[in-house]
Coordinates of C-alpha atoms in Angstrom, one line a residue:
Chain Q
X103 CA 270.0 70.9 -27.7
X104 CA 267.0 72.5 -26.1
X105 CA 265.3 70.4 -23.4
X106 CA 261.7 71.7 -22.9
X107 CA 260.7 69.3 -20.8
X108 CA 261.1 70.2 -17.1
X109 CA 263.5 67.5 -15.4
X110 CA 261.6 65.2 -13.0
X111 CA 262.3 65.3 -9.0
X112 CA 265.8 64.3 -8.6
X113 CA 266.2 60.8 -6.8
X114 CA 268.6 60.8 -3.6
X115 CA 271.1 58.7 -6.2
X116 CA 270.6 61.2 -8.4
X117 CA 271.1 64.0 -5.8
X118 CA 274.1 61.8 -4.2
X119 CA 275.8 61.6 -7.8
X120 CA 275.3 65.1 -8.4
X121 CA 276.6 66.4 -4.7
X122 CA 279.9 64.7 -5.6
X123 CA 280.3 66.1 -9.0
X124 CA 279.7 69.0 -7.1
X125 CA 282.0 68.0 -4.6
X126 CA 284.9 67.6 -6.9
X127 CA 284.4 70.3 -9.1
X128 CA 284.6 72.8 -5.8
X129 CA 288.0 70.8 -5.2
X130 CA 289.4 72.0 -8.3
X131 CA 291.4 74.4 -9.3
X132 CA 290.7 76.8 -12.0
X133 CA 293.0 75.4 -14.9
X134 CA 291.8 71.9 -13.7
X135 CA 288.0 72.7 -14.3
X136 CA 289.3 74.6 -17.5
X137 CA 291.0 71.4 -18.3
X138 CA 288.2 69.3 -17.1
X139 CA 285.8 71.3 -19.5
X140 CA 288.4 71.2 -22.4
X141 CA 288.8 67.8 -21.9
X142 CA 285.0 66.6 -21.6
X143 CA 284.8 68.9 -25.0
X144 CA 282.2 70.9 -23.6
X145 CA 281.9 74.5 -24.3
X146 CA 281.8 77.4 -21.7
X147 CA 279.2 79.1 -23.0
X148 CA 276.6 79.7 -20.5
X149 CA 274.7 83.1 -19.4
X150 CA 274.5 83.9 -15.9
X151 CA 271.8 83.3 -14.0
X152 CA 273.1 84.9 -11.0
X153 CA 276.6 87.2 -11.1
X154 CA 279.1 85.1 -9.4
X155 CA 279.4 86.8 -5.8
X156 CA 280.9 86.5 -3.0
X157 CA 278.9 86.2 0.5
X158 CA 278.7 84.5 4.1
X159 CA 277.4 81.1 5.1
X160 CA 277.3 81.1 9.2
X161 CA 278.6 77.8 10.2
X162 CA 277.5 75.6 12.8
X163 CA 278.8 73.0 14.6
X164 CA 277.0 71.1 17.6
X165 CA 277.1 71.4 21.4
X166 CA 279.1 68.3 22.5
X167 CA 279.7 67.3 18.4
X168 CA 276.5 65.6 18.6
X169 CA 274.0 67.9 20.6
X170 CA 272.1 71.1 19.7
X171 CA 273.5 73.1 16.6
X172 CA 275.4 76.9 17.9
X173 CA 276.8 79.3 15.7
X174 CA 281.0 79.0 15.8
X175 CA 281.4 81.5 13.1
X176 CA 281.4 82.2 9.4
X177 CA 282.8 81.3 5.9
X178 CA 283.2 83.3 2.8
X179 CA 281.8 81.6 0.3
X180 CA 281.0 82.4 -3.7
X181 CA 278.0 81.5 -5.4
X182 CA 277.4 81.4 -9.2
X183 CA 274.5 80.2 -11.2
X184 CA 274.2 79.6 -15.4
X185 CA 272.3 78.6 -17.6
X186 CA 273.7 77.1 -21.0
X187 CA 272.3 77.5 -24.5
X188 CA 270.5 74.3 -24.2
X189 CA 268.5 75.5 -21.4
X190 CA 270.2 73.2 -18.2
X191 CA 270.9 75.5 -15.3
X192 CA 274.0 75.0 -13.1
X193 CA 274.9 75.7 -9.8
X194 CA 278.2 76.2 -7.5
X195 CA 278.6 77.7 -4.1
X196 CA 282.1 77.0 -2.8
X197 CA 284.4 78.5 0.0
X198 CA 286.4 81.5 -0.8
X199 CA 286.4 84.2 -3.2
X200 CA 287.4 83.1 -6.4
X201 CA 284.0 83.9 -8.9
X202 CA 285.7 82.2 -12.1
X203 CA 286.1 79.3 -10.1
X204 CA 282.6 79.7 -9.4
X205 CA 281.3 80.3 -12.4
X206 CA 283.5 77.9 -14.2
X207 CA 281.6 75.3 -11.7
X208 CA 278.3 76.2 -12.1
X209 CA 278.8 75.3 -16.0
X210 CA 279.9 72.3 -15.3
X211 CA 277.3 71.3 -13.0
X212 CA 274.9 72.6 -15.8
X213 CA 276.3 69.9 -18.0
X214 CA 276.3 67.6 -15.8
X215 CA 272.6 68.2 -15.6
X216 CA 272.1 66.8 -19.1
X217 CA 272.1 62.9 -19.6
X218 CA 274.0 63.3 -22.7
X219 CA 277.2 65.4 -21.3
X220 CA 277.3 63.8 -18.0
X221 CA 279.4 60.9 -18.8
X222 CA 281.8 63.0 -20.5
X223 CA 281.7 65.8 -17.5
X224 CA 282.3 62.4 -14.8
X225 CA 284.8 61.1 -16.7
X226 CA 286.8 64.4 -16.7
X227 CA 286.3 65.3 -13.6
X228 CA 288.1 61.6 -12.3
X229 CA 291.5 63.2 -12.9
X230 CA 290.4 65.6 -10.3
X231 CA 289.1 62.3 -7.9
X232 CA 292.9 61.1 -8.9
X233 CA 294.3 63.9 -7.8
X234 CA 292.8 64.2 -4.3
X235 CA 292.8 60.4 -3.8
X236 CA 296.5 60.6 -3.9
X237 CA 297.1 63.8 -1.8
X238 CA 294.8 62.2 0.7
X239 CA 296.6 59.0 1.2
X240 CA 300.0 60.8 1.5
X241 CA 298.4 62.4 4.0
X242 CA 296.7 60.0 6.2
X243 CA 300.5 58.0 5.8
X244 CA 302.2 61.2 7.2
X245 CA 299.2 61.1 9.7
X246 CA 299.8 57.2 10.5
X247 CA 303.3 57.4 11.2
X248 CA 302.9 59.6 14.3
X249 CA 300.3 57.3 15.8
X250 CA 301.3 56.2 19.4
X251 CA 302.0 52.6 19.8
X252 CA 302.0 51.6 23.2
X253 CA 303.7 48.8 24.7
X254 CA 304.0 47.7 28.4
X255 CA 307.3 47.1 29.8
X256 CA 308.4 43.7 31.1
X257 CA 308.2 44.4 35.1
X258 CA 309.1 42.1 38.4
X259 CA 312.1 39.8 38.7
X260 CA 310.9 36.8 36.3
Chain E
X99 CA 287.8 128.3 27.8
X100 CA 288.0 126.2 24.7
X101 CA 288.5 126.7 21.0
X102 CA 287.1 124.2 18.4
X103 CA 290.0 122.8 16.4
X104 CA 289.9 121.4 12.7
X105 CA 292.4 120.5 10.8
X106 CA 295.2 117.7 10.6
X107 CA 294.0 116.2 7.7
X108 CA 297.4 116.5 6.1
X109 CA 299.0 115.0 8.8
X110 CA 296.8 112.0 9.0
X111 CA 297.8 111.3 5.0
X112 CA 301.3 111.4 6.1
X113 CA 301.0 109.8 9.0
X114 CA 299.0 106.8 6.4
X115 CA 302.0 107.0 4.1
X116 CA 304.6 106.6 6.9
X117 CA 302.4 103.6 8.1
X118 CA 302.7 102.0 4.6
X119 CA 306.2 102.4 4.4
X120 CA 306.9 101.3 7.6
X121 CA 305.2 98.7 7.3
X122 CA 307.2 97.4 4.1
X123 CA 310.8 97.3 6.5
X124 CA 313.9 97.7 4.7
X125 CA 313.3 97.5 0.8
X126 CA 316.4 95.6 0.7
X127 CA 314.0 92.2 2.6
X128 CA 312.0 91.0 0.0
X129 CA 308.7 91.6 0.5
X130 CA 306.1 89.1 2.3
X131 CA 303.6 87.4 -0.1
X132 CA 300.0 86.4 1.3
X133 CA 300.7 83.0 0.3
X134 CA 303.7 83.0 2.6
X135 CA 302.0 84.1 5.4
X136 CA 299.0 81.7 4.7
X137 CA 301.4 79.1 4.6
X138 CA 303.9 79.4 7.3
X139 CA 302.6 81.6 9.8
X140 CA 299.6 79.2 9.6
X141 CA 298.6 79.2 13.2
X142 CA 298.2 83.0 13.2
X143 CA 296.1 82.7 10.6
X144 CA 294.4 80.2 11.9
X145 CA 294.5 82.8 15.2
X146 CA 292.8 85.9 12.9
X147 CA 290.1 83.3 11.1
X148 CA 288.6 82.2 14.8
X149 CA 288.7 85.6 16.5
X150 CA 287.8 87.3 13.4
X151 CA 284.5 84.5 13.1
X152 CA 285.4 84.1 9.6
X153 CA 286.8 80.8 7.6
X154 CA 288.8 82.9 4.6
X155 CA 292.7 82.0 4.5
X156 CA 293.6 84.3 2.4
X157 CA 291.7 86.9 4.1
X158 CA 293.0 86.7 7.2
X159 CA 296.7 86.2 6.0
X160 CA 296.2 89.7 4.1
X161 CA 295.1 91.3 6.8
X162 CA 297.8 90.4 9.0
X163 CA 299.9 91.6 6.4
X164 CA 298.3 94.8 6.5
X165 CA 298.1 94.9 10.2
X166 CA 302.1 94.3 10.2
X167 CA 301.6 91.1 12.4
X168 CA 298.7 93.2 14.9
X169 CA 296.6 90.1 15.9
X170 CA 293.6 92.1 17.1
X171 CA 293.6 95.0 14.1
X172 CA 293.8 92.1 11.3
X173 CA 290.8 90.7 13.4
X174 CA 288.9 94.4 13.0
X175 CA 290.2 94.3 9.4
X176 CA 288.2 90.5 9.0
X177 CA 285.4 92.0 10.9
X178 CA 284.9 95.0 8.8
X179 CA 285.2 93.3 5.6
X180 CA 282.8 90.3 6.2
X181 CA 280.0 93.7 7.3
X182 CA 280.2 94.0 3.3
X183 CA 279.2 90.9 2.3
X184 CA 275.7 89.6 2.0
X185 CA 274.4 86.6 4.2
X186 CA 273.2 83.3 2.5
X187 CA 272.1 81.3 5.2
X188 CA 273.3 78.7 8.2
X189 CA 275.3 76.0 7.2
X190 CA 274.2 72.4 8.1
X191 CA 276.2 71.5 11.5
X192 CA 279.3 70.1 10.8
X193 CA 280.0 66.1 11.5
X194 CA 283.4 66.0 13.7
X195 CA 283.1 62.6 14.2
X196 CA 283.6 62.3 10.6
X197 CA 286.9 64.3 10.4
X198 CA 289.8 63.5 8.6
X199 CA 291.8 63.8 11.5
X200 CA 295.2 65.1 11.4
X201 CA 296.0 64.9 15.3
X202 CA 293.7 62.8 17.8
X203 CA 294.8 62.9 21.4
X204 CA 293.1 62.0 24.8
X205 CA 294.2 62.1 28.0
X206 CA 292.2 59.7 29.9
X207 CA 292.0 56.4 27.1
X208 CA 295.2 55.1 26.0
X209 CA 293.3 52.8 23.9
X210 CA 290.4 53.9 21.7
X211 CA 289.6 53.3 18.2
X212 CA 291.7 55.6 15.9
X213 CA 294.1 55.4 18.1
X214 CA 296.6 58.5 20.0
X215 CA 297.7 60.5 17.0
X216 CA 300.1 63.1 17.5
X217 CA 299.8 64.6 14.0
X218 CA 302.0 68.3 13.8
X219 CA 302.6 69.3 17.3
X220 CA 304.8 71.3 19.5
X221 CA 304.4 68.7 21.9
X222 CA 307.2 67.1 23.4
X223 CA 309.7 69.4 21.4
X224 CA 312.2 70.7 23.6
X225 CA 311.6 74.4 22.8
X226 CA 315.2 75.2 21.9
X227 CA 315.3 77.8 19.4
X228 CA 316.6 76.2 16.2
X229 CA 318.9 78.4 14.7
X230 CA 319.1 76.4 11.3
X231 CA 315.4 78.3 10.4
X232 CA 317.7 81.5 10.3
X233 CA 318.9 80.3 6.7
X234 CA 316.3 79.3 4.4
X235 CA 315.9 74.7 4.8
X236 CA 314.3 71.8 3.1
X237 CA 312.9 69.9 6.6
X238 CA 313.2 66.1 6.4
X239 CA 310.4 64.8 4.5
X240 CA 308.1 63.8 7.1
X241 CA 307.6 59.5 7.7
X242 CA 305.2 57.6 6.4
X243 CA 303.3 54.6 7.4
X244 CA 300.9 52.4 6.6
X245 CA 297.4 53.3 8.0
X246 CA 295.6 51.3 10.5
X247 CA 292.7 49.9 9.4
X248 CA 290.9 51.7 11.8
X249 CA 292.7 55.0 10.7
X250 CA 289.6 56.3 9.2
X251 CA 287.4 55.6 11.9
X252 CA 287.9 58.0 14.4
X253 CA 284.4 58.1 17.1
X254 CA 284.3 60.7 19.2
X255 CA 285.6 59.7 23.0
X256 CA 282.6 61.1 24.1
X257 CA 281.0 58.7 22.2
X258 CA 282.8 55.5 23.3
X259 CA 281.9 56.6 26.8
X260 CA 278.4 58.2 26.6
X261 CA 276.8 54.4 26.5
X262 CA 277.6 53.7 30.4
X263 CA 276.1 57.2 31.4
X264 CA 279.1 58.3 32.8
X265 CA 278.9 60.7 31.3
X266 CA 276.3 63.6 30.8
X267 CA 275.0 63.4 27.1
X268 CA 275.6 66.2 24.9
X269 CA 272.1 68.6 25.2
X270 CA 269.7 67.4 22.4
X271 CA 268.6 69.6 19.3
X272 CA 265.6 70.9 20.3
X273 CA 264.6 72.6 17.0
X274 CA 264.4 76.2 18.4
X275 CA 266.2 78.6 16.5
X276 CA 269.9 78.8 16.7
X277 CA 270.8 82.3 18.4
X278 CA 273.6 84.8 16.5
X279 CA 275.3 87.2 17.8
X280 CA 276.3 88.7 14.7
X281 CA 272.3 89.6 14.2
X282 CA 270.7 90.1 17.4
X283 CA 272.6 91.4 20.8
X284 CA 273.4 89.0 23.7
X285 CA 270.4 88.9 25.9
X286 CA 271.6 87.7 29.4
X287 CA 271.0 84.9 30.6
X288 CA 272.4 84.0 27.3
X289 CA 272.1 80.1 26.7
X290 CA 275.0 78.1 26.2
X291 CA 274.4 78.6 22.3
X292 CA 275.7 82.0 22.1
X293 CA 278.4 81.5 24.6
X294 CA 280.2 79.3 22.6
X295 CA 280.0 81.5 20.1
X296 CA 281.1 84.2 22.1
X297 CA 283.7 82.2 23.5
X298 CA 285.0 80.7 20.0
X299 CA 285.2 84.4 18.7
X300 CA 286.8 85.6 22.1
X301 CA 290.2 86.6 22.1
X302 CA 292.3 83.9 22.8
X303 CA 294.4 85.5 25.9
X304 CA 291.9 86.4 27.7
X305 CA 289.5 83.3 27.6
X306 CA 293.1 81.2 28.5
X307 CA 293.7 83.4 31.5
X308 CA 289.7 82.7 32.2
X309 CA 290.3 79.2 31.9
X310 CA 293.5 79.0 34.1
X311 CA 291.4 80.7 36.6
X312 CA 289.3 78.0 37.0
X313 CA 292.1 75.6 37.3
X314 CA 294.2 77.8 40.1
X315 CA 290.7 77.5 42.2
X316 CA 288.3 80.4 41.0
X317 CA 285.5 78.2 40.2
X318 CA 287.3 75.0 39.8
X319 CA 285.8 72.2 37.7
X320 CA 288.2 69.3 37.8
X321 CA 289.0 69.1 33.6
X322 CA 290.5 66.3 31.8
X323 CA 291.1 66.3 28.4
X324 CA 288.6 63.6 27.0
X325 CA 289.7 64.3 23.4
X326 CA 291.4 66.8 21.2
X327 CA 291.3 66.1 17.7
X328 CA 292.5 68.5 14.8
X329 CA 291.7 68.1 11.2
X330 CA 289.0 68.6 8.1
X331 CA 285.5 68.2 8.0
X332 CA 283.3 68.9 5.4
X333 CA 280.9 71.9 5.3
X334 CA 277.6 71.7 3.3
X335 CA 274.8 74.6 2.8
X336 CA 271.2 73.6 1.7
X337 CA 270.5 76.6 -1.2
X338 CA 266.7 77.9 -1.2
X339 CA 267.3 76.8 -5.0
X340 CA 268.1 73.5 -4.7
X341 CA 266.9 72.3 -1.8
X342 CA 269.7 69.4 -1.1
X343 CA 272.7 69.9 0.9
X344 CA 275.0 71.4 -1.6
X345 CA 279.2 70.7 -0.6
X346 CA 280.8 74.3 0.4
X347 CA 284.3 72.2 0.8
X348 CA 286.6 71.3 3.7
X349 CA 287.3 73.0 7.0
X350 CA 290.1 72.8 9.3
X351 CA 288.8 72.4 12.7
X352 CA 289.9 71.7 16.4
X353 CA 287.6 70.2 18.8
X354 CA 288.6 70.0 22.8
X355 CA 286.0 67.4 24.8
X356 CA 287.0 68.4 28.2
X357 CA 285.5 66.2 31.1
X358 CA 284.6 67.3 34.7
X359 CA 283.4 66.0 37.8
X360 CA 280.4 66.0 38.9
X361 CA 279.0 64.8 42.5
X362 CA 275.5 64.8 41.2
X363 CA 272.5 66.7 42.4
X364 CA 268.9 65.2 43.7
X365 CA 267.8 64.4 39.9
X366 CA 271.3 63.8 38.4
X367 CA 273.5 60.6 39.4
X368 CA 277.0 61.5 39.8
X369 CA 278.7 61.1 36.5
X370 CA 281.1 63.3 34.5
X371 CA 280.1 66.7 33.1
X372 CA 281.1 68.0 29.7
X373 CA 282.9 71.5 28.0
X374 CA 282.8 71.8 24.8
X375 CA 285.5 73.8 22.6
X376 CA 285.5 74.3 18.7
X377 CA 287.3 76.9 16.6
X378 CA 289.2 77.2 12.8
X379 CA 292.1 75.6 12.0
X380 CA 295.0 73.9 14.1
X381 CA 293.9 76.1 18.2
X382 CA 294.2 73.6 20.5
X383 CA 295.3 76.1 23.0
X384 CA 292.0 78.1 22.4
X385 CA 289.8 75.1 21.9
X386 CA 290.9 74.0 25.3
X387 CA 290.4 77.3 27.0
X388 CA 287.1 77.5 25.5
X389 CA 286.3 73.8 26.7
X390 CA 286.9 75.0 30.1
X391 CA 285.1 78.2 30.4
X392 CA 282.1 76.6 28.5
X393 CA 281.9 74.2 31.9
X394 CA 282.5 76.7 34.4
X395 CA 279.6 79.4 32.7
X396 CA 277.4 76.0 33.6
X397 CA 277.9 76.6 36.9
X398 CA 274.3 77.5 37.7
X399 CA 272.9 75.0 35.6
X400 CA 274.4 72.5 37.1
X401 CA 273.8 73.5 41.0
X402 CA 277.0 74.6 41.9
X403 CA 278.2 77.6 43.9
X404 CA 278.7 80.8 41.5
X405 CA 281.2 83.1 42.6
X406 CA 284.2 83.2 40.5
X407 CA 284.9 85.4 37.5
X408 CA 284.7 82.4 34.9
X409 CA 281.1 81.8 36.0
X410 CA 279.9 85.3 35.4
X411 CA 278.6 85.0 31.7
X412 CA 278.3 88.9 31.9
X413 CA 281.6 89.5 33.1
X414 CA 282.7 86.9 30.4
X415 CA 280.7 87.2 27.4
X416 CA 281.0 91.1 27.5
X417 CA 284.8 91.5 27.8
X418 CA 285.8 88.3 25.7
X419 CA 286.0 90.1 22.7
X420 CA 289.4 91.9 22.0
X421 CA 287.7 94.0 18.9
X422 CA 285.0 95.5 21.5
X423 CA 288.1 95.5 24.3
X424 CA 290.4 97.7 22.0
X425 CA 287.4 99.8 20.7
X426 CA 286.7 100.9 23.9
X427 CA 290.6 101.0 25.6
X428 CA 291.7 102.6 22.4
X429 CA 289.3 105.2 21.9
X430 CA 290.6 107.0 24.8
X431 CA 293.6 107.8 22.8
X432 CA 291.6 110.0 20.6
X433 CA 291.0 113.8 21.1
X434 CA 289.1 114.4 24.9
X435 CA 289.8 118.3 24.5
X436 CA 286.1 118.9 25.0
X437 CA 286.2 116.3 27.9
X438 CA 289.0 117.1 29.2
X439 CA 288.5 121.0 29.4
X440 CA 284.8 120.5 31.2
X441 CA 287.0 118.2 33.8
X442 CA 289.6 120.6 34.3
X443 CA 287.4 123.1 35.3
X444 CA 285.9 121.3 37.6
X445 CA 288.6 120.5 39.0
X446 CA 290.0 124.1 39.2
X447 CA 286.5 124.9 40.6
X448 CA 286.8 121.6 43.4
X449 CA 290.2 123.4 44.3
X450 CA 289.2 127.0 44.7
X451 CA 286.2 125.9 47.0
X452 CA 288.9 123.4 48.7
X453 CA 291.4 126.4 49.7
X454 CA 288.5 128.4 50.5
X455 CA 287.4 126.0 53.1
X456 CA 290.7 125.3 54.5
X457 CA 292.0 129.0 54.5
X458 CA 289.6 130.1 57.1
X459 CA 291.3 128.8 60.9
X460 CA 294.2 130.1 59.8
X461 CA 295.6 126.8 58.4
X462 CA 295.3 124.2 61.7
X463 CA 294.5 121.5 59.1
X464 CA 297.6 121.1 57.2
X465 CA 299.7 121.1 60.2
X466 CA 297.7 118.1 61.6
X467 CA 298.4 116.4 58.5
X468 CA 301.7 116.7 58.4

C-alpha cells in the first residue's frame, strides 16, 4: 500500500532496531534472505534505486586502538538501493561482491521500513540471529578451551 | 648503430598460453578451487589482503591462484583491480577493544581480564613436518570449554595500564583530516598517520627485517609485547543517504601493542612509549613488525638520536612497498636496446680515448701495474 506520507526522523531505537536488521540481513546468505523473504511472505518486487555495485570503503582503525583515526586499508564492499511498489526505500551496503545479496537486502530493509511488514521481516530474520548465535558460541568454546590457566607451583621444603 | 624492432606479439600470446598451462600443473592433480585456497592457505590470503590494502577473501585467494602462489604479483593483481572500483567513503574507526577475540596474548601481564588466550597458533608446536597432511585427514575436533565469564570482555592492555601514566596515551583525535596515500602522495615528514598505513600495506619481509634491525641495535627501542590479540570486529560506514552508521560486517583483524622504554625528556616523565601494529586477518608476524618500526620512525618525536635505517621514514616509507620495489627492480628486465646501445658507445668511445692516452710513452703504464 502506498504511503504518501514522508516517515518522520527515525529515533536512535528506531535507528538501533533498524542497524541490526541490517546487521543480520548482511550476515546472511543468499538462500537464507531468499528464505527469510519467502518465509515473512513478502514479495521481491522492488525497482532499483541504485544498480547494485560493487565499490571501496577505506577503513580506519585508531593510533594506539583508541587515539587518532589512520587509514589501514580498504574493503570491497556492494551497495544496493530499492524501492518497492508501496513506495518504502531500502538500503544494503555489505562487504564483498555479491550484488544479489545486495539487492536481496536492500528489499528487505525496504520492508522492514513499513510498520506493517516489519514484524513479519524480524521474525524471519531470527532464524538468521539462530544461526549465528550458535556458530558464535561454538566458537568462543573452541576459543575458551585454549585459555591459559596458570597455577604456581608448591616451592620450599614445607 | 641501432635498428628499431617491433614485433613479438606472437610470441607474447604463446608465452600467455604456456603461462596458463603451466600454471594448471599436471591435469592429472585436480585442480585448486578459490574456496580452497581461501580456506586453507588462509594466512596467505590473509598475507595478499594486508599488502594488497584490500579486505576481499575471495579476491585475494583468486589472485593468488592466478599468480600460481607469487605473493607480490597477486598483491599487483589486488592493486590493479580495486583502481576499478569507485570510492564510497571512510569507514568509522574500528573498536578493537570490542573484538571477538580469537587469540589474546601479552607478554608482560600474566593476569588481565580476558585472560591469555592462545586461540590457533604455531606457537609452541614443535615444527616437525607432519607427514600425515600428505594424505587427505579429518583433524581432531578441536576442545571445547566453557567460557569465562569475562570471556567477552577483553580491554585492551593498554588500557588496564594507561590509568597510572606509565604509559604514554595513545595520541588524541584531533579532527584534522585523515591522510591517504591511496589519493594524495607521501609528503615527508609524513605524520604517523600515513606511516602506519604505509607500514600496514608494506611488504611483510622487508618491514620484519626493519624491525629486527632495531632489535640487533640499529636504533634500538627496548619492545615488549604489551598485547597481541587476533579476531573480528565489526566495520560500519555512515552512507550520505542515511546518515547513521550502517553495519558493512565483520573483519578479521590483528592488533600488536608493543611497549618501549622511555627515559623521559624535560617535559615528559619517564614512562613507557607505545608502537602500534594493525593489519587483515590472522599477521601477527607483520603486526609485530609494524609495532616496532611504528616506534622507532618516532624517534625524532620523541628526542632520541636518529641514525639507523628504521628511523629514516624516507628510507622506510619509500621502499616498504614490494608492488613499487618490483616495479622498479623488474622493469629492468624489459627491453634497454635503446639504453643499452647509447651506453655502449660510450663506452667504446671512453675506451678509444683510454688507449689513446696510454699508447703515447710507449706503454710504461701497464708495466707499473703489473
Amino acid at each position: 500500500m502506498p504511503s504518501s506520507e514522508t516517515p518522520p526522523e527515525p529515533v536512535a531505537p528506531e535507528v538501533a532496531a533498524r542497524r541490526s536488521a541490517m546487521a543480520l540481513a548482511g550476515a546472511a546468505t543468499l538462500a537464507e534472505l531468499e528464505d527469510v523473504l519467502a518465509r515473512a511472505g513478502l514479495s521481491a518486487e522492488a525497482e532499483d534505486l541504485r544498480v547494485p555495485e560493487t565499490g571501496l570503503v577505506m577503513t580506519r582503525g585508531r593510533i594506539g586502538g583508541d587515539g587518532r583515526a589512520f587509514n589501514f586499508g580498504e574493503a570491497t564492499v556492494t551497495r544496493a538501493a530499492v524501492r518497492l511498489p508501496g513506495g518504502e526505500t531500502g538500503f544494503a551496503y555489505h562487504l564483498g561482491r555479491d550484488r544479489p545479496r545486495a539487492r536481496l537486502a536492500a528489499i528487505l530493509d525496504a520492508h522492514w521500513q513499513n510498520a506493517e511488514t516489519r514484524p513479519a521481516v524480524d521474525a524471519a530474520l531470527a532464524a538468521v540471529a539462530a544461526r549465528r548465535q550458535r556458530e558464535a558460541e561454538g566458537r568462543a568454546r573452541r576459543v575458551a578451551a585454549t585459555r591459559v590457566n596458570f597455577f604456581t607451583l608448591a616451592r620450599g621444603e614445607d | 648503430m641501432y635498428v628499431a624492432a617491433k614485433g613479438g606479439e606472437a610470441a607474447i600470446d604463446n608465452a600467455h598460453r604456456l603461462l596458463a598451462e603451466i600454471r594448471r600443473g599436471d591435469p592429472v592433480v585436480p585442480e585448486l578451487s578459490v574456496a580452497q585456497i581461501r580456506e586453507q592457505m588462509s594466512l596467505l590470503v590473509d598475507r595478499v589482503m594486508t599488502e594488497g590494502s584490500l579486505h576481499d577473501p575471495d579476491l585475494a585467494a583468486l589472485a593468488l591462484k592466478q599468480a600460481r602462489g607469487d605473493v607480490v604479483e597477486a598483491v599487483f593483481l589486488v592493486r590493479a583491480y580495486r583502481t576499478t572500483l569507485p570510492h564510497f567513503g571512510a569507514s568509522e574507526p574500528v573498536d578493537t577493544g570490542a573484538m571477538t577475540v580469537s587469540r589474546r596474548v601479552s607478554a608482560t601481564f600474566k593476569d588481565l581480564p580476558g585472560g591469555q588466550v592462545l586461540g590457533p597458533t604455531f606457537d609452541y608446536t614443535h615444527r616437525l613436518v607432519d607427514f600425515a597432511l600428505t594424505e587427505g585427514s579429518i583433524p581432531e575436533p578441536a576442545e571445547e570449554a566453557e567460557p569465562g565469564p569475562d570471556a567477552g570482555h577483553c580491554p585492551r592492555v593498554t588500557d588496564i595500564l594507561g590509568q597510572a601514566g606509565l604509559l604514554e596515551p595513545s595520541p588524541p583525535e584531533a579532527g584534522a583530516p585523515v591522510g591517504d596515500l591511496t589519493r594524495e602522495p607521501v609528503d615527508y615528514p609524513a605524520d604517523r598517520a600515513v606511516r602506519l598505513q604505509a607500514l600496514a600495506r608494506g611488504d611483510e619481509g622487508f618491514v620484519l627485517a626493519l624491525g629486527y634491525s632495531t632489535q640487533r641495535g640499529y636504533g634500538r627501542t627496548h619492545p615488549f609485547v604489551g598485547e597481541i590479540r587476533f579476531g573480528t570486529v565489526a566495520l560500519e560506514f555512515v552512507p550520505e543517504e542515511l546518515g547513521f552508521p550502517v553495519p558493512l560486517g565483520e573483519v578479521p583483524l590483528t592488533e600488536c601493542q608493543m611497549l618501549n622504554q622511555f627515559r623521559g625528556s624535560g617535559e615528559v616523565p619517564p614512562q613507557f612509549t607505545r608502537g602500534y601494529g594493525l593489519v587483515f586477518g590472522q599477521g601477527e608476524r607483520k603486526a609485530m613488525a609494524m609495532a616496532l618500526v611504528d616506534r622507532s620512525l618516532r624517534a625524532a618525536e620523541l628526542g632520541e638520536a636518529v641514525g639507523a635505517p628504521a628511523q629514516d621514514q624516507e628510507f622506510v616509507l619509500a621502499h616498504c612497498d614490494s608492488l613499487q620495489a618490483t616495479g622498479f627492480v623488474e622493469h629492468l628486465k624489459l627491453p634497454h636496446y635503446v639504453d643499452f646501445q647509447a651506453e655502449l658507445e660510450l663506452v667504446r668511445r671512453l675506451r678509444a680515448e683510454h688507449e689513446a692516452a696510454h699508447a703515447e710513452p710507449g706503454e710504461p703504464l701497464r708495466e707499473a701495474a703489473e
